[in-house]
XYZ file of C-alpha atoms in Angstrom:
674
model
C 23.374 -10.783 27.183
C 25.900 -12.709 29.519
C 25.814 -13.999 32.381
C 22.484 -14.229 34.360
C 22.108 -12.977 37.632
C 21.674 -16.895 40.169
C 24.141 -18.515 42.774
C 22.388 -21.765 42.368
C 23.891 -24.951 40.828
C 22.303 -26.569 37.908
C 22.964 -30.211 38.172
C 25.687 -32.377 37.339
C 26.425 -33.699 33.717
C 28.773 -34.638 31.091
C 30.699 -31.818 29.554
C 30.892 -33.987 26.808
C 26.813 -34.540 26.417
C 25.524 -33.180 23.217
C 23.490 -30.542 22.213
C 19.885 -30.625 24.700
C 16.527 -28.344 24.303
C 13.856 -27.592 26.541
C 10.666 -26.447 25.154
C 7.944 -25.411 27.508
C 9.299 -26.309 30.073
C 10.068 -29.699 29.178
C 14.413 -31.128 28.217
C 14.665 -32.717 25.074
C 18.597 -34.424 24.934
C 19.351 -31.932 27.899
C 22.841 -34.053 29.515
C 21.683 -36.027 31.875
C 22.014 -35.484 36.294
C 24.931 -38.036 36.829
C 26.440 -38.027 33.546
C 30.411 -38.550 33.809
C 33.141 -36.944 31.022
C 35.882 -39.031 31.387
C 35.001 -41.801 35.383
C 35.667 -38.153 36.931
C 32.081 -36.471 38.245
C 31.578 -32.317 37.036
C 30.257 -30.045 39.876
C 28.854 -27.024 37.234
C 27.355 -23.735 38.435
C 26.237 -20.568 37.050
C 28.925 -17.726 35.637
C 26.976 -15.947 38.289
C 27.900 -17.502 41.332
C 31.435 -17.455 40.239
C 31.466 -14.006 39.967
C 30.102 -13.552 43.213
C 33.083 -15.928 44.968
C 31.480 -19.411 45.654
C 33.805 -20.629 43.402
C 37.014 -19.407 40.617
C 36.638 -21.237 38.520
C 37.779 -19.203 35.143
C 41.320 -17.230 35.961
C 42.245 -14.237 34.679
C 44.095 -16.645 31.858
C 41.363 -18.048 30.832
C 38.566 -16.111 29.575
C 34.935 -16.487 30.134
C 32.974 -18.702 27.475
C 30.687 -15.567 27.217
C 32.237 -14.396 23.623
C 31.221 -17.647 22.811
C 28.470 -18.595 23.785
C 27.489 -15.076 21.420
C 28.810 -15.367 19.413
C 26.467 -18.750 18.367
C 23.577 -17.209 18.794
C 24.191 -14.390 17.021
C 25.163 -17.498 14.731
C 22.040 -19.079 14.781
C 19.612 -16.605 14.535
C 21.699 -15.034 10.787
C 21.944 -19.000 10.000
C 25.511 -18.306 9.104
C 28.502 -19.707 11.705
C 31.687 -18.897 9.897
C 32.483 -16.395 12.788
C 32.025 -19.414 15.968
C 34.525 -21.612 16.806
C 32.638 -25.545 16.723
C 34.335 -28.910 17.437
C 34.530 -31.241 15.446
C 32.611 -29.418 11.878
C 33.380 -26.469 9.664
C 31.878 -22.919 10.294
C 31.809 -23.810 6.304
C 30.038 -27.302 7.430
C 27.917 -26.053 10.001
C 26.713 -22.520 8.115
C 25.289 -25.474 5.253
C 23.752 -27.941 7.219
C 21.680 -25.396 8.434
C 21.058 -23.295 5.325
C 19.313 -26.200 4.406
C 17.713 -26.859 7.214
C 15.328 -23.434 7.551
C 15.294 -23.076 3.472
C 11.528 -24.031 4.284
C 11.350 -21.303 6.582
C 12.511 -19.065 4.339
C 11.901 -15.604 5.249
C 11.519 -16.614 9.155
C 14.200 -15.967 11.421
C 14.481 -16.525 14.687
C 16.448 -14.282 17.943
C 18.815 -15.886 19.825
C 19.613 -14.940 22.962
C 21.546 -16.331 25.391
C 19.710 -17.538 28.766
C 22.206 -18.745 31.604
C 25.532 -20.362 30.891
C 26.274 -22.834 33.836
C 30.182 -23.084 33.728
C 31.635 -26.010 34.959
C 34.083 -26.821 38.950
C 37.117 -27.050 36.819
C 36.210 -23.964 34.843
C 37.172 -26.256 31.397
C 33.754 -26.723 30.026
C 30.337 -24.774 30.271
C 26.746 -25.122 29.177
C 25.053 -21.669 27.177
C 20.739 -21.646 27.894
C 19.608 -20.205 24.068
C 15.881 -19.241 24.175
C 15.187 -18.957 20.803
C 11.731 -16.940 19.122
C 10.426 -17.514 16.342
C 7.565 -14.754 14.731
C 6.292 -17.244 12.125
C 2.984 -14.682 12.216
C 0.929 -11.663 12.801
C -1.079 -12.800 16.380
C 1.570 -12.599 19.405
C 1.681 -15.905 19.354
C 5.227 -16.983 18.798
C 7.532 -20.263 18.525
C 10.031 -20.301 20.725
C 11.887 -22.979 22.954
C 15.515 -23.080 25.013
C 18.697 -25.229 23.918
C 21.752 -26.183 25.368
C 24.641 -25.821 23.870
C 27.916 -27.584 25.415
C 30.933 -25.145 24.492
C 34.317 -26.757 25.761
C 38.273 -25.035 26.799
C 40.569 -25.985 24.915
C 43.775 -24.715 25.856
C 46.347 -25.928 23.081
C 50.636 -26.750 23.366
C 51.382 -23.617 20.647
C 48.959 -21.421 21.134
C 46.006 -19.192 23.253
C 43.399 -21.422 24.881
C 39.581 -20.652 23.167
C 36.059 -21.913 24.650
C 34.506 -23.907 21.529
C 30.765 -25.098 20.611
C 30.424 -29.103 20.445
C 28.105 -28.628 17.378
C 24.782 -29.757 17.001
C 22.159 -29.696 14.312
C 19.939 -29.738 18.191
C 21.403 -26.196 18.652
C 18.897 -25.496 16.271
C 15.567 -27.041 17.070
C 14.746 -29.112 19.059
C 16.054 -32.026 18.849
C 17.472 -32.058 15.116
C 19.852 -34.199 13.457
C 21.836 -34.424 10.660
C 20.079 -34.251 7.670
C 16.806 -33.847 8.821
C 14.693 -30.414 7.331
C 12.217 -27.894 8.680
C 8.835 -27.949 7.197
C 5.924 -25.532 7.303
C 2.505 -26.690 6.410
C -0.179 -24.177 5.487
C -4.276 -24.557 5.972
C -5.508 -21.603 4.421
C -8.252 -19.421 6.636
C -11.577 -19.121 5.227
C -10.780 -14.780 4.117
C -13.734 -12.977 5.610
C -16.348 -12.133 3.267
C -17.234 -8.605 2.743
C -21.067 -7.167 3.969
C -23.027 -3.946 3.141
C -25.867 -2.520 4.760
C -28.119 -4.602 7.636
C -25.365 -7.476 7.064
C -26.227 -8.411 3.418
C -23.577 -10.613 2.495
C -21.392 -8.560 -0.885
C -18.658 -10.459 -1.948
C -18.956 -13.955 -0.494
C -18.162 -17.559 -1.816
C -19.611 -17.848 -4.991
C -18.793 -20.289 -6.927
C -16.503 -20.313 -10.555
C -15.204 -22.610 -13.152
C -11.495 -22.613 -13.700
C -10.883 -23.252 -17.363
C -6.864 -24.377 -18.333
C -4.862 -26.521 -19.482
C -4.067 -30.086 -18.162
C -1.130 -31.301 -19.470
C -1.522 -35.431 -18.035
C -4.263 -34.945 -20.418
C -2.335 -33.944 -23.909
C 0.234 -35.323 -25.795
C 3.311 -32.888 -25.924
C 3.094 -32.737 -29.061
C -0.807 -30.991 -28.371
C -0.313 -28.786 -25.642
C -0.164 -25.304 -27.573
C -2.179 -26.012 -30.462
C -4.702 -26.645 -27.552
C -3.278 -23.608 -25.081
C -3.896 -20.946 -28.082
C -7.267 -22.527 -28.910
C -8.089 -22.432 -25.050
C -6.250 -18.745 -25.497
C -8.331 -17.618 -28.157
C -12.059 -18.708 -26.071
C -10.486 -17.307 -22.999
C -9.914 -14.002 -25.207
C -6.458 -14.014 -23.754
C -2.407 -13.820 -25.767
C -2.856 -16.849 -27.300
C 1.192 -16.929 -27.658
C 1.703 -15.865 -23.843
C -0.227 -18.150 -22.504
C 1.772 -20.947 -24.621
C 4.526 -19.932 -22.825
C 3.124 -20.651 -19.847
C 2.211 -23.586 -20.566
C 5.362 -24.787 -22.386
C 7.465 -23.543 -19.259
C 4.838 -25.310 -16.818
C 5.885 -28.886 -14.655
C 4.960 -31.630 -16.978
C 1.817 -32.362 -14.527
C 0.402 -28.760 -14.073
C -2.392 -27.520 -14.956
C -2.423 -24.055 -16.002
C -5.249 -21.797 -16.056
C -6.696 -19.474 -18.497
C -9.523 -18.460 -17.252
C -12.000 -17.797 -14.158
C -15.277 -16.953 -14.822
C -18.697 -17.701 -12.928
C -20.566 -21.095 -13.028
C -23.696 -18.826 -13.646
C -25.028 -19.295 -16.770
C -24.472 -16.977 -19.459
C -21.107 -17.915 -19.114
C -18.785 -15.248 -20.462
C -16.391 -17.426 -22.790
C -17.615 -20.210 -24.433
C -17.565 -23.354 -21.756
C -19.013 -25.681 -23.449
C -16.587 -25.069 -26.542
C -13.491 -25.085 -24.525
C -14.400 -28.201 -23.179
C -14.335 -29.818 -26.284
C -10.488 -28.518 -27.177
C -8.343 -31.606 -26.817
C -6.975 -31.310 -22.281
C -8.903 -28.334 -21.345
C -10.140 -29.277 -18.215
C -13.151 -27.349 -16.665
C -12.092 -27.072 -12.751
C -15.156 -26.213 -10.117
C -14.433 -23.558 -7.370
C -16.002 -20.465 -5.005
C -14.061 -17.921 -4.727
C -15.532 -14.302 -2.923
C -17.084 -12.813 -5.415
C -19.696 -9.739 -5.174
C -23.516 -10.042 -5.888
C -22.465 -9.005 -10.052
C -18.494 -9.197 -11.606
C -19.257 -5.268 -11.574
C -20.473 -4.178 -8.867
C -18.572 -1.355 -7.242
C -15.517 -3.083 -8.032
C -13.720 -0.073 -9.040
C -14.294 0.574 -5.149
C -14.150 -3.490 -3.643
C -11.719 -3.864 -6.405
C -10.523 -8.033 -6.310
C -9.301 -10.876 -4.814
C -6.426 -13.139 -6.961
C -3.465 -14.752 -6.372
C -0.924 -12.919 -4.095
C 2.049 -11.388 -6.373
C 5.477 -11.209 -5.533
C 5.774 -8.063 -4.264
C 2.490 -9.165 -2.150
C 4.293 -11.774 -0.241
C 7.985 -9.806 0.006
C 6.120 -7.172 1.944
C 4.355 -9.127 4.235
C 7.050 -10.513 6.109
C 5.500 -14.061 6.370
C 2.341 -13.576 6.846
C 1.558 -14.089 2.930
C 3.024 -17.080 0.911
C 3.232 -17.941 -2.878
C 0.055 -19.059 -3.775
C -2.036 -17.638 -1.399
C -4.805 -15.738 -1.714
C -4.508 -11.840 -1.644
C -6.564 -8.300 -1.829
C -5.231 -7.201 -5.005
C -7.136 -3.625 -5.668
C -9.765 -0.858 -3.872
C -10.671 -1.880 -0.502
C -9.759 -5.386 -0.532
C -5.751 -4.755 -0.826
C -6.564 -1.698 1.620
C -8.508 -4.399 4.817
C -6.667 -7.520 3.203
C -4.318 -8.368 6.161
C -8.326 -8.283 8.302
C -10.337 -9.935 5.405
C -7.368 -12.792 5.637
C -7.461 -13.769 8.172
C -4.739 -16.630 9.823
C -3.309 -19.612 8.495
C -3.018 -22.140 10.035
C 1.088 -23.696 10.572
C 2.122 -27.093 11.106
C 6.229 -26.967 11.873
C 7.819 -30.649 11.482
C 11.030 -31.750 10.500
C 12.175 -34.464 7.407
C 14.193 -36.694 6.545
C 14.584 -38.185 9.321
C 15.795 -41.539 9.756
C 13.406 -44.419 8.304
C 11.186 -41.217 6.526
C 9.482 -40.092 10.317
C 8.170 -36.678 10.494
C 8.076 -35.265 14.097
C 5.737 -32.229 15.114
C 7.494 -29.656 16.872
C 4.809 -26.239 16.434
C 1.428 -25.726 15.493
C -1.358 -22.739 14.964
C -4.568 -23.101 14.541
C -6.491 -21.650 11.700
C -8.196 -17.704 12.351
C -10.365 -17.397 9.625
C -10.849 -13.619 8.202
C -13.271 -11.069 9.579
C -15.419 -10.049 8.146
C -15.605 -6.560 6.303
C -19.259 -4.574 7.159
C -19.424 -1.260 4.701
C -22.359 0.810 4.330
C -24.028 0.223 0.405
C -27.460 -0.950 0.138
C -27.024 -3.559 -2.504
C -30.745 -2.302 -4.608
C -28.763 1.589 -4.441
C -26.239 -0.272 -5.773
C -26.920 -2.075 -8.335
C -29.611 0.362 -9.458
C -27.376 2.772 -10.165
C -25.002 0.597 -12.265
C -27.540 -0.130 -14.371
C -28.501 3.246 -14.889
C -25.134 4.007 -15.996
C -25.117 0.925 -18.366
C -25.255 2.927 -21.575
C -23.447 5.978 -20.906
C -20.790 6.449 -23.218
C -18.236 8.377 -20.911
C -16.817 8.852 -18.068
C -19.528 8.723 -15.552
C -21.033 8.204 -11.769
C -23.965 8.583 -9.241
C -23.328 8.639 -5.687
C -26.080 7.618 -3.031
C -25.493 9.254 0.442
C -27.653 8.303 3.856
C -27.180 12.399 5.580
C -28.503 11.039 8.756
C -25.051 9.128 9.366
C -23.275 9.761 6.314
C -23.579 6.645 5.498
C -22.709 5.421 1.794
C -25.114 3.851 -0.250
C -24.379 3.453 -3.631
C -20.377 4.443 -5.166
C -20.986 3.688 -9.044
C -18.605 4.026 -12.270
C -20.115 3.643 -15.683
C -18.435 1.776 -17.962
C -17.129 4.351 -19.284
C -14.324 4.783 -16.289
C -12.543 2.048 -17.637
C -12.232 0.906 -14.157
C -11.381 4.079 -12.533
C -12.941 4.872 -9.495
C -14.714 8.006 -10.973
C -17.149 8.521 -8.258
C -14.835 8.565 -5.235
C -12.009 10.007 -6.747
C -12.524 12.353 -9.718
C -11.027 14.953 -9.718
C -12.849 17.831 -11.845
C -14.833 21.549 -11.502
C -18.833 21.033 -10.566
C -20.175 24.002 -12.274
C -23.644 25.068 -11.013
C -23.742 23.240 -8.805
C -21.301 24.633 -6.676
C -23.460 27.442 -6.509
C -25.007 25.946 -2.831
C -21.939 26.277 -1.761
C -21.491 30.289 -3.263
C -25.756 30.734 -1.653
C -24.214 29.356 1.715
C -21.215 32.244 1.801
C -23.604 35.253 0.622
C -26.500 34.259 3.099
C -23.706 34.503 5.792
C -23.019 38.136 3.668
C -26.878 38.733 5.007
C -28.619 38.191 1.687
C -31.695 35.682 2.120
C -33.675 33.826 -0.541
C -35.614 36.952 -1.738
C -32.721 38.993 -1.662
C -32.407 40.952 -4.666
C -29.891 40.078 -7.021
C -28.826 41.578 -10.692
C -28.890 39.789 -13.661
C -27.525 40.246 -16.374
C -26.321 38.702 -20.275
C -22.672 38.724 -18.999
C -20.624 40.078 -16.959
C -17.216 41.342 -17.191
C -14.124 40.610 -14.429
C -10.954 41.205 -15.217
C -10.819 41.880 -19.472
C -12.936 38.733 -19.542
C -16.518 38.292 -20.136
C -18.074 35.478 -18.273
C -22.379 35.017 -19.534
C -25.135 32.354 -18.404
C -25.476 28.371 -20.607
C -26.966 28.914 -23.873
C -30.340 28.439 -24.164
C -30.973 30.790 -20.491
C -34.626 31.917 -20.135
C -34.554 35.660 -20.843
C -36.882 35.876 -18.480
C -35.430 34.846 -15.729
C -32.841 38.129 -16.509
C -32.840 41.403 -14.445
C -33.157 41.903 -10.855
C -33.688 39.736 -9.909
C -34.171 37.472 -6.059
C -31.254 35.178 -4.856
C -34.098 32.118 -5.358
C -34.654 32.903 -8.650
C -30.977 33.244 -9.384
C -30.079 29.644 -7.997
C -33.482 28.798 -9.704
C -32.238 28.835 -13.494
C -29.095 28.877 -12.032
C -28.253 32.808 -13.405
C -23.653 32.742 -13.724
C -23.638 36.576 -13.855
C -25.451 36.800 -10.519
C -22.856 34.892 -9.109
C -20.083 36.366 -10.274
C -21.222 39.835 -9.968
C -22.065 39.357 -6.360
C -17.979 38.630 -5.937
C -17.227 42.021 -4.255
C -19.845 40.552 -1.226
C -18.616 37.276 -1.325
C -14.316 37.264 -0.478
C -12.523 33.348 -2.103
C -11.788 32.572 1.692
C -15.328 32.887 2.304
C -16.153 31.021 -0.354
C -13.993 28.379 1.096
C -14.875 28.506 4.231
C -18.246 27.772 3.344
C -17.674 24.997 1.212
C -15.963 23.423 3.814
C -18.973 23.793 5.666
C -20.828 21.768 3.344
C -17.893 19.152 3.409
C -16.468 19.600 0.771
C -11.760 19.807 0.943
C -12.765 18.167 4.269
C -8.715 15.825 4.402
C -9.419 13.229 7.484
C -9.027 9.288 6.714
C -12.563 8.431 6.005
C -11.882 4.887 6.011
C -11.506 4.324 1.605
C -9.905 6.451 -0.749
C -11.863 9.972 -1.376
C -11.054 12.786 -3.168
C -14.226 14.922 -1.350
C -12.936 18.197 -3.622
C -11.169 21.383 -3.384
C -11.129 25.249 -3.338
C -8.712 27.536 -2.944
C -8.937 29.955 -0.192
C -6.535 32.680 -2.383
C -8.292 33.607 -5.225
C -7.961 37.301 -7.025
C -9.844 38.726 -10.789
C -10.393 35.861 -13.126
C -9.576 33.271 -10.987
C -11.790 34.513 -7.971
C -14.934 34.881 -10.422
C -14.324 31.482 -11.512
C -14.754 29.668 -8.384
C -18.301 31.387 -7.848
C -19.593 29.297 -10.296
C -17.370 26.580 -9.357
C -15.233 26.751 -12.432
C -11.299 27.781 -12.035
C -9.695 25.803 -9.329
C -11.985 24.450 -7.522
C -12.602 20.842 -8.287
C -14.876 17.624 -6.108
C -15.168 14.472 -6.872
C -19.598 13.247 -7.900
C -18.830 11.920 -3.862
C -17.867 15.231 -2.331
C -21.131 16.872 -4.620
C -23.174 14.227 -2.615
C -21.831 14.770 1.007
C -22.602 18.911 0.256
C -26.022 17.820 -0.483
C -26.363 15.384 1.980
C -25.040 18.519 4.874
C -27.382 20.161 3.466
C -30.491 17.633 4.052
C -28.785 16.966 7.347
C -28.573 21.001 9.365
C -24.676 19.734 9.684
C -21.941 18.992 7.860
C -21.766 15.511 6.705
C -18.464 13.077 6.702
C -18.400 10.179 4.503
C -18.307 6.597 5.973
C -18.721 3.586 4.415
C -16.293 0.930 5.428
C -17.944 0.606 9.544
C -14.912 0.363 12.212
C -13.402 1.673 15.109
C -12.336 4.724 13.500
C -15.352 4.671 10.798
C -18.689 5.364 12.450
C -21.967 6.573 10.929
C -22.897 9.927 12.645
C -19.392 10.732 13.142
C -18.895 14.767 12.807
C -16.001 16.454 10.760
C -13.056 19.062 11.683
C -15.298 21.872 9.029
C -13.324 25.497 10.344
C -17.064 26.689 9.978
C -19.809 24.206 10.678
C -22.665 24.409 8.408
C -25.747 25.621 10.932
C -29.217 23.986 10.983
C -30.467 27.818 10.315
C -28.322 27.645 7.152
C -28.899 24.077 6.125
C -32.900 25.129 5.509
C -32.177 28.289 3.332
C -30.060 26.153 1.124
C -33.084 23.287 1.445
C -35.212 25.766 0.440
C -32.872 27.554 -2.370
C -33.068 23.407 -3.732
C -36.097 23.223 -3.826
C -37.011 25.951 -5.789
C -34.677 23.859 -8.263
C -37.829 21.921 -8.837
C -40.770 24.277 -7.612
C -39.648 27.563 -10.755
C -36.408 25.681 -11.768
C -34.813 24.579 -14.288
C -35.789 20.607 -12.563
C -39.066 20.619 -12.866
C -39.219 16.923 -14.391
C -37.985 16.241 -10.745
C -41.704 17.541 -9.108
C -43.706 14.806 -9.332
C -40.902 12.202 -8.261
C -42.851 9.617 -6.198
C -42.036 10.069 -2.403
C -40.892 13.218 0.086
C -40.083 16.018 -1.934
C -36.647 16.541 -4.393
C -34.597 19.643 -3.543
C -32.143 19.633 -6.448
C -29.223 21.133 -8.533
C -27.408 21.384 -12.001
C -24.383 22.316 -13.165
C -22.316 22.146 -16.854
C -18.804 23.523 -16.418
C -17.114 23.748 -19.084
C -13.533 22.463 -19.882
C -10.689 22.010 -22.738
C -9.689 23.870 -24.742
C -12.414 23.408 -28.463
C -14.604 25.964 -29.587
C -16.992 25.702 -28.126
C -16.062 24.511 -25.233
C -16.978 20.921 -24.136
C -18.987 20.346 -20.618
C -18.342 18.085 -17.739
C -22.843 17.674 -16.667
C -23.946 17.974 -12.908
C -26.969 17.100 -11.244
C -26.983 16.234 -7.113
C -30.009 16.290 -5.214
C -32.175 15.801 -1.964
C -35.017 13.728 -1.213
C -36.131 12.707 2.828
C -32.649 11.412 4.075
C -31.213 10.700 0.524
C -28.676 12.841 -1.105
C -27.330 12.390 -4.552
C -25.235 13.101 -6.777
C -24.762 12.482 -11.133
C -22.289 12.924 -13.396
C -20.778 12.302 -16.908
C -18.122 13.438 -17.802
C -17.985 14.871 -20.865
C -22.194 15.864 -21.948
C -24.092 19.030 -23.019
C -26.507 21.003 -19.616
C -26.751 19.016 -16.365
C -30.672 19.271 -16.972
C -29.848 17.355 -20.098
C -27.199 14.928 -19.552
C -26.993 14.879 -15.574
C -30.724 15.070 -15.600
C -32.610 11.922 -16.568
C -30.386 9.903 -15.019
C -30.746 10.869 -11.485
C -34.622 11.254 -12.293
C -34.716 7.432 -13.733
C -32.125 6.395 -10.046
C -34.565 8.469 -7.751
C -37.843 6.498 -9.427
C -36.120 3.776 -9.363
C -35.364 4.562 -5.369
C -38.409 4.736 -4.938
C -39.605 1.626 -6.645
């Protein structure tokens, strides 16, 4: 900052005029041409003109007003004028005026820069143009204006001279008078809807009822009893709610619960209406079709928390609706839009107001997802009666679009489908098979399936009930069809851990790319020896995957390439995008794996899927032991492909993959085909 470059005469004015303002090219209260200071006209020139030698107004003994103008600019920006030499008011008084005037604009602060300083011919007065900018919303549109600050040079008889500012609140904002306040009126933007496949609305405004205590409709002596009665109906903490009611203002409506305005209600609305002072207000808020619809992934919307308001740097205000979790939170800036703003003055004599700045409402942008509403609801209804944490994920192999991400009620709100980390058990044998194929085997290659196999002192065996007639020397296809553990572990010398990790990566496990939503896509160590490597061959040990990751693995087999999952369609995340797999999956390799998975249905443990309507089904079951109990507890898995559909089913605590996850997969596939 400093004096501007230029030599033009700024006009004539009076050094004694108060601060003025220019907004969008219009001068408001600026020194007028021809005004006088006393009876003597004063000519004004920019300091840069003086520097060029046109006139000499600031002598070596008299400093320029630059430092004072800069101090004023800094003080206005910081709302602290304690270090600014002022005429007619103390720095503390001016600071108090500014603090009161801008309280309604919190947390905004302006940037203030000295644009130009014009000094009078006699060098005893000057005007500083201050460019003021307020960044009031996330858009590129700022509130900008210019104020003019009158400065005078004062040289006391008993001290050094100095430049000082003739104070006026108009230095802060256009035409602001003493006692006036700056206020902001926000017009909320309509929140963007969340769309599913084909543009079908998922989260959109839906009718609700807000139940609360209206303190204007119940005597103060009865408010506590009404609060506790409503809390009991709503199923919330009576003590806490009664405390909120007591702390609220005398005319407050204190909300207890919001319920969908679709019978049957989650609470007894009629009973609530009968409580003295309880109000039931109709409203609309963004909601999914049902309470549980992809809730752990889509997230929720509610009143912005103090942390959200603070982090938004003014984009979100107290009382605004904001995404509190899931995609609603991740894409909140896109969905919430931009509120309309009107900045005005209040407190003027006579009670009038003046609008100083206005922006129009910008509605939120819809968020396009790939979720298929029917399949998502089918997946959720399939899991509705499952007690342990569970999940069903469906992916379209040709595009990678995630069609369903259902987490069962046993997960208590956690996104088991996308974030769960579990050993995938024998479903991982699809990746093991790929590593064996790359080592030279075919579906008809012989492989030994003994009852047990040892690895560095540990004995591995097949699952309970493994058919005896599938033991001995069998083919790779039969080993996969009946899920022979000992065959896979016995082949561990053929496939090193690095090759196993590469094969898993070719099927989409362990992808580290940002996929546009919180997801765990698996972890397969590249180094393992002894029993650790042996366990990896059957999807245990340190191998972890989510139900989403296993659906992606199945989808890669069906697509003939490594699939990258897409749930949110944005510029960075579009269906059909390729992955950064270190070793890409070839079409021939995928065809071989598809043959092995089809064999699980036609001649192996998943024969119950043979008559599912539609295209032929390929599958793989999995059971992963966990815990320290004897016998160990089991995670139950199944994956399947059918045409352009890949599905993963998981139950955290079950029997075998075929007996626990299998019926759920069967029900989902038959429902999807209906």
